[in-house]
PDB file of C-alpha atoms in Angstrom:
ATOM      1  CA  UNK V 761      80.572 145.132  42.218  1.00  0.00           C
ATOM      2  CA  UNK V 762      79.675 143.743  45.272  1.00  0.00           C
ATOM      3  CA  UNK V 763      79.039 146.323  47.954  1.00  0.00           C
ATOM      4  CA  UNK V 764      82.829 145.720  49.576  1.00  0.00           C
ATOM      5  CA  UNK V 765      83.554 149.469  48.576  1.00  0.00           C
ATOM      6  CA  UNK V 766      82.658 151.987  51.348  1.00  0.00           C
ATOM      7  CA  UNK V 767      79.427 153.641  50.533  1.00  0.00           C
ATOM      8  CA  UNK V 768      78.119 150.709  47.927  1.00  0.00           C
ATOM      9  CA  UNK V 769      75.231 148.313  48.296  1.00  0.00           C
ATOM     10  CA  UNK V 770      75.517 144.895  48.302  1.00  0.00           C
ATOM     11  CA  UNK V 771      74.823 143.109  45.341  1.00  0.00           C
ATOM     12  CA  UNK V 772      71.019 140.888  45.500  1.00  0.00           C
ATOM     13  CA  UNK V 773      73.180 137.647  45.520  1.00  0.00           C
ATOM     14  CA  UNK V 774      75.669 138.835  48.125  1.00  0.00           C
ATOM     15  CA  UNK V 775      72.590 139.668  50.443  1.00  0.00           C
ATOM     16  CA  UNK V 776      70.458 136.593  49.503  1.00  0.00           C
ATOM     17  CA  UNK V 777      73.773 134.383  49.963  1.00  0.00           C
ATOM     18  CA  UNK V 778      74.302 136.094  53.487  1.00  0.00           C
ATOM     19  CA  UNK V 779      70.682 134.754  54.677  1.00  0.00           C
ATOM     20  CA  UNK V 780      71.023 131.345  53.159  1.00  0.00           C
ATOM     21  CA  UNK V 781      74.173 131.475  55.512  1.00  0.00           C
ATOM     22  CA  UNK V 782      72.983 133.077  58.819  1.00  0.00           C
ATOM     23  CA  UNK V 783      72.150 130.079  60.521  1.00  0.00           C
ATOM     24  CA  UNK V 784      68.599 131.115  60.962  1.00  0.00           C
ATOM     25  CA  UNK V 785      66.288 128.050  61.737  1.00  0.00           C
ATOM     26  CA  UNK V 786      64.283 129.100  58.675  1.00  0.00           C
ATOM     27  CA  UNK V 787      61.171 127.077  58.241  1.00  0.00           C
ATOM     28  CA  UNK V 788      60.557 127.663  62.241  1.00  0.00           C
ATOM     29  CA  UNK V 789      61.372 131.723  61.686  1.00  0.00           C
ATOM     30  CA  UNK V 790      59.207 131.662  58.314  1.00  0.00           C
ATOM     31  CA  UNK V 791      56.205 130.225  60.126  1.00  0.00           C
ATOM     32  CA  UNK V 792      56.445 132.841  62.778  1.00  0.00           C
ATOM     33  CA  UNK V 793      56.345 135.816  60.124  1.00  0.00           C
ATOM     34  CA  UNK V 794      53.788 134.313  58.331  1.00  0.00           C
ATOM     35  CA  UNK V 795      51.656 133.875  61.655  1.00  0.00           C
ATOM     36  CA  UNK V 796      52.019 137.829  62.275  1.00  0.00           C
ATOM     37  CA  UNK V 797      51.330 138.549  58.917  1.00  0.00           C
ATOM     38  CA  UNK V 798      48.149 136.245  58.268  1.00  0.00           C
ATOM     39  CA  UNK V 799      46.525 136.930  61.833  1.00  0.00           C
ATOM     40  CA  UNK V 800      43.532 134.904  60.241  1.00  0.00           C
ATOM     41  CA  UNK V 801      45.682 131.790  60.015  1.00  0.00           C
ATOM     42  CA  UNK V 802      47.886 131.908  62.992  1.00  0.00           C
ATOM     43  CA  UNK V 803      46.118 128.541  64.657  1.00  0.00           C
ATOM     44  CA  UNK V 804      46.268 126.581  61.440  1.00  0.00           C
ATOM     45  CA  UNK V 805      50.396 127.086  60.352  1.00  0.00           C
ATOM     46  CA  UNK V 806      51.784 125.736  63.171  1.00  0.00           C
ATOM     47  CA  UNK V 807      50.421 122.077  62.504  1.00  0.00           C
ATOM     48  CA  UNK V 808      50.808 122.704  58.767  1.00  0.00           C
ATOM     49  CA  UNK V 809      53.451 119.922  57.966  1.00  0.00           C
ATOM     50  CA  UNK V 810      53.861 119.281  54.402  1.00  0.00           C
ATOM     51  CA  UNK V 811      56.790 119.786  52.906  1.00  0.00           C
ATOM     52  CA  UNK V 812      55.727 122.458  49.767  1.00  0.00           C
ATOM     53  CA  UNK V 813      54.262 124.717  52.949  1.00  0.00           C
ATOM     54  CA  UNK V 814      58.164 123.756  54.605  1.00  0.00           C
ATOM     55  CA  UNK V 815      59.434 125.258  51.976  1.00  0.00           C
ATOM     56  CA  UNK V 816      57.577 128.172  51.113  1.00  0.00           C
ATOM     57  CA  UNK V 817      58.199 129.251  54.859  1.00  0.00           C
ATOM     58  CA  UNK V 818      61.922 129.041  54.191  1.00  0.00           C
ATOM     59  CA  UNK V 819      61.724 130.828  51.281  1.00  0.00           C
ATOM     60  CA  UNK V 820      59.602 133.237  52.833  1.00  0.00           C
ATOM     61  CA  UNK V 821      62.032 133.682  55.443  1.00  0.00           C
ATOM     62  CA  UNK V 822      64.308 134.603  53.687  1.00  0.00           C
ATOM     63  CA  UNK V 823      62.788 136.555  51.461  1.00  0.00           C
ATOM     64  CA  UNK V 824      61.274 138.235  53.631  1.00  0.00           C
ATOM     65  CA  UNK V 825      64.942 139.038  55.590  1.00  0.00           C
ATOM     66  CA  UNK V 826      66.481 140.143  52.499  1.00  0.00           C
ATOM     67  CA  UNK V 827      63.268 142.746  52.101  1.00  0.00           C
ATOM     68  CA  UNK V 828      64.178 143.935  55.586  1.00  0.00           C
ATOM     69  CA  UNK V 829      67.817 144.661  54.635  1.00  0.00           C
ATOM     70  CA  UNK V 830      66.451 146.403  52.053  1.00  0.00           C
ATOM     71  CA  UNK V 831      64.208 148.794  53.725  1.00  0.00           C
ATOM     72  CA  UNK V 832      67.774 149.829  55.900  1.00  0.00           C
ATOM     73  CA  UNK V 833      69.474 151.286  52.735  1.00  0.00           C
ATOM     74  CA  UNK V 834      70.107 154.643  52.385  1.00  0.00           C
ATOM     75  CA  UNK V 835      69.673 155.517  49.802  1.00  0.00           C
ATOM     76  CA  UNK V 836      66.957 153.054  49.141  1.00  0.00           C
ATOM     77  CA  UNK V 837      66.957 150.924  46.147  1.00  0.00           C
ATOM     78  CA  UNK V 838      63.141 151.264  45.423  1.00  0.00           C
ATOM     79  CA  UNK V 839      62.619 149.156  42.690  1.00  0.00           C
ATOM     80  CA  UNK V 840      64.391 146.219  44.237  1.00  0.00           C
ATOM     81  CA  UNK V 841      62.679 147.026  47.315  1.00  0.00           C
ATOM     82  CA  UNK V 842      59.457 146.742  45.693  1.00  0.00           C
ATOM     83  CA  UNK V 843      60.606 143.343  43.932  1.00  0.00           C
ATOM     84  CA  UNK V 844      61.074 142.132  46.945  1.00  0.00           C
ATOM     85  CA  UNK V 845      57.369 143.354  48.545  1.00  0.00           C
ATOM     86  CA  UNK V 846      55.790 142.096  45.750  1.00  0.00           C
ATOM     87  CA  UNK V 847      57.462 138.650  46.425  1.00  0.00           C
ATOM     88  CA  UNK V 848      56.311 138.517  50.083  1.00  0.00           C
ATOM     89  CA  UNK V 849      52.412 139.035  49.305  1.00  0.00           C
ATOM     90  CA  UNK V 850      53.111 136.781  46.281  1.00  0.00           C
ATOM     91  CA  UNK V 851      54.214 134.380  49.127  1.00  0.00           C
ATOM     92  CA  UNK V 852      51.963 135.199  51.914  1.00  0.00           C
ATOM     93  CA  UNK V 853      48.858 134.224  48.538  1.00  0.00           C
ATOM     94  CA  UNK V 854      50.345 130.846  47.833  1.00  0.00           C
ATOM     95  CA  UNK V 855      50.796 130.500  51.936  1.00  0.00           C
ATOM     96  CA  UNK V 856      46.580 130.913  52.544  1.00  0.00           C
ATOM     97  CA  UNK V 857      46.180 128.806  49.255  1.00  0.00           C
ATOM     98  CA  UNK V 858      47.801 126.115  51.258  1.00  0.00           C
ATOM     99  CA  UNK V 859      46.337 126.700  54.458  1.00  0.00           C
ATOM    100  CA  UNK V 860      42.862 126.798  52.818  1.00  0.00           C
ATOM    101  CA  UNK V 861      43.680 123.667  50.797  1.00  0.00           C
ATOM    102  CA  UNK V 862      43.968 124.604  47.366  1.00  0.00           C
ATOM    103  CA  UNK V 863      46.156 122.893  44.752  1.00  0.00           C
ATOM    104  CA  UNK V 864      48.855 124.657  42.170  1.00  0.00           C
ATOM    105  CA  UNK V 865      51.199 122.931  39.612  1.00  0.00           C
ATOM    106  CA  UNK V 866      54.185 125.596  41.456  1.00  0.00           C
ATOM    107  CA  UNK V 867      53.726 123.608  45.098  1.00  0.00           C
ATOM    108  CA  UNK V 868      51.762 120.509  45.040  1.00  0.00           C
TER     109      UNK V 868
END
């Protein structure tokens, strides 16, 4: 099902799908959230160019959008709420591995 019905949830693809297609400038947005969420970092992401950190902050983005949904449900979907948590610090981690200049066979 995909959440059409009145009183259903969207399906995770339906949701993801509707981010991808927001129109959101999403490596811009995704550097924003990350500069709120790693205080620590916030003068060192804005001149942060290559493209694995351009494309964790889209991914974050929307990730992170999708998460946001998420917390609006009622009832909640917990465990895909907390899939999606989990995701964002597993994001924000690689994010100030980057910044800090370390190397991983997932983004280098």
């Amino acid at each position: 099902m995909n959440g059409n019905e009145a009183g259903e949830h969207p399906d995770e693809d339906d949701m993801l799908r509707d981010q991808m297609n927001s129109g959101i400038a999403f490596i811009r947005a995704g550097k924003a959230r990350l500069k709120l969420a790693l205080p620590r970092y916030r003068d060192k992401i804005p001149s942060t160019h290559r493209l694995a950190f351009q494309s964790l902050c889209k991914v974050y983005e929307v990730t992170a959008l999708t998460r946001d949904e998420l917390r609006k449900e009622i009832p909640c979907r917990e465990d895909l709420l907390a899939e999606y948590e989990g995701l964002c610090r597993r994001i924000e981690a690689d994010a100030v591995a980057m910044l800090d200049g370390e190397k991983s066979d997932r983004w280098s």
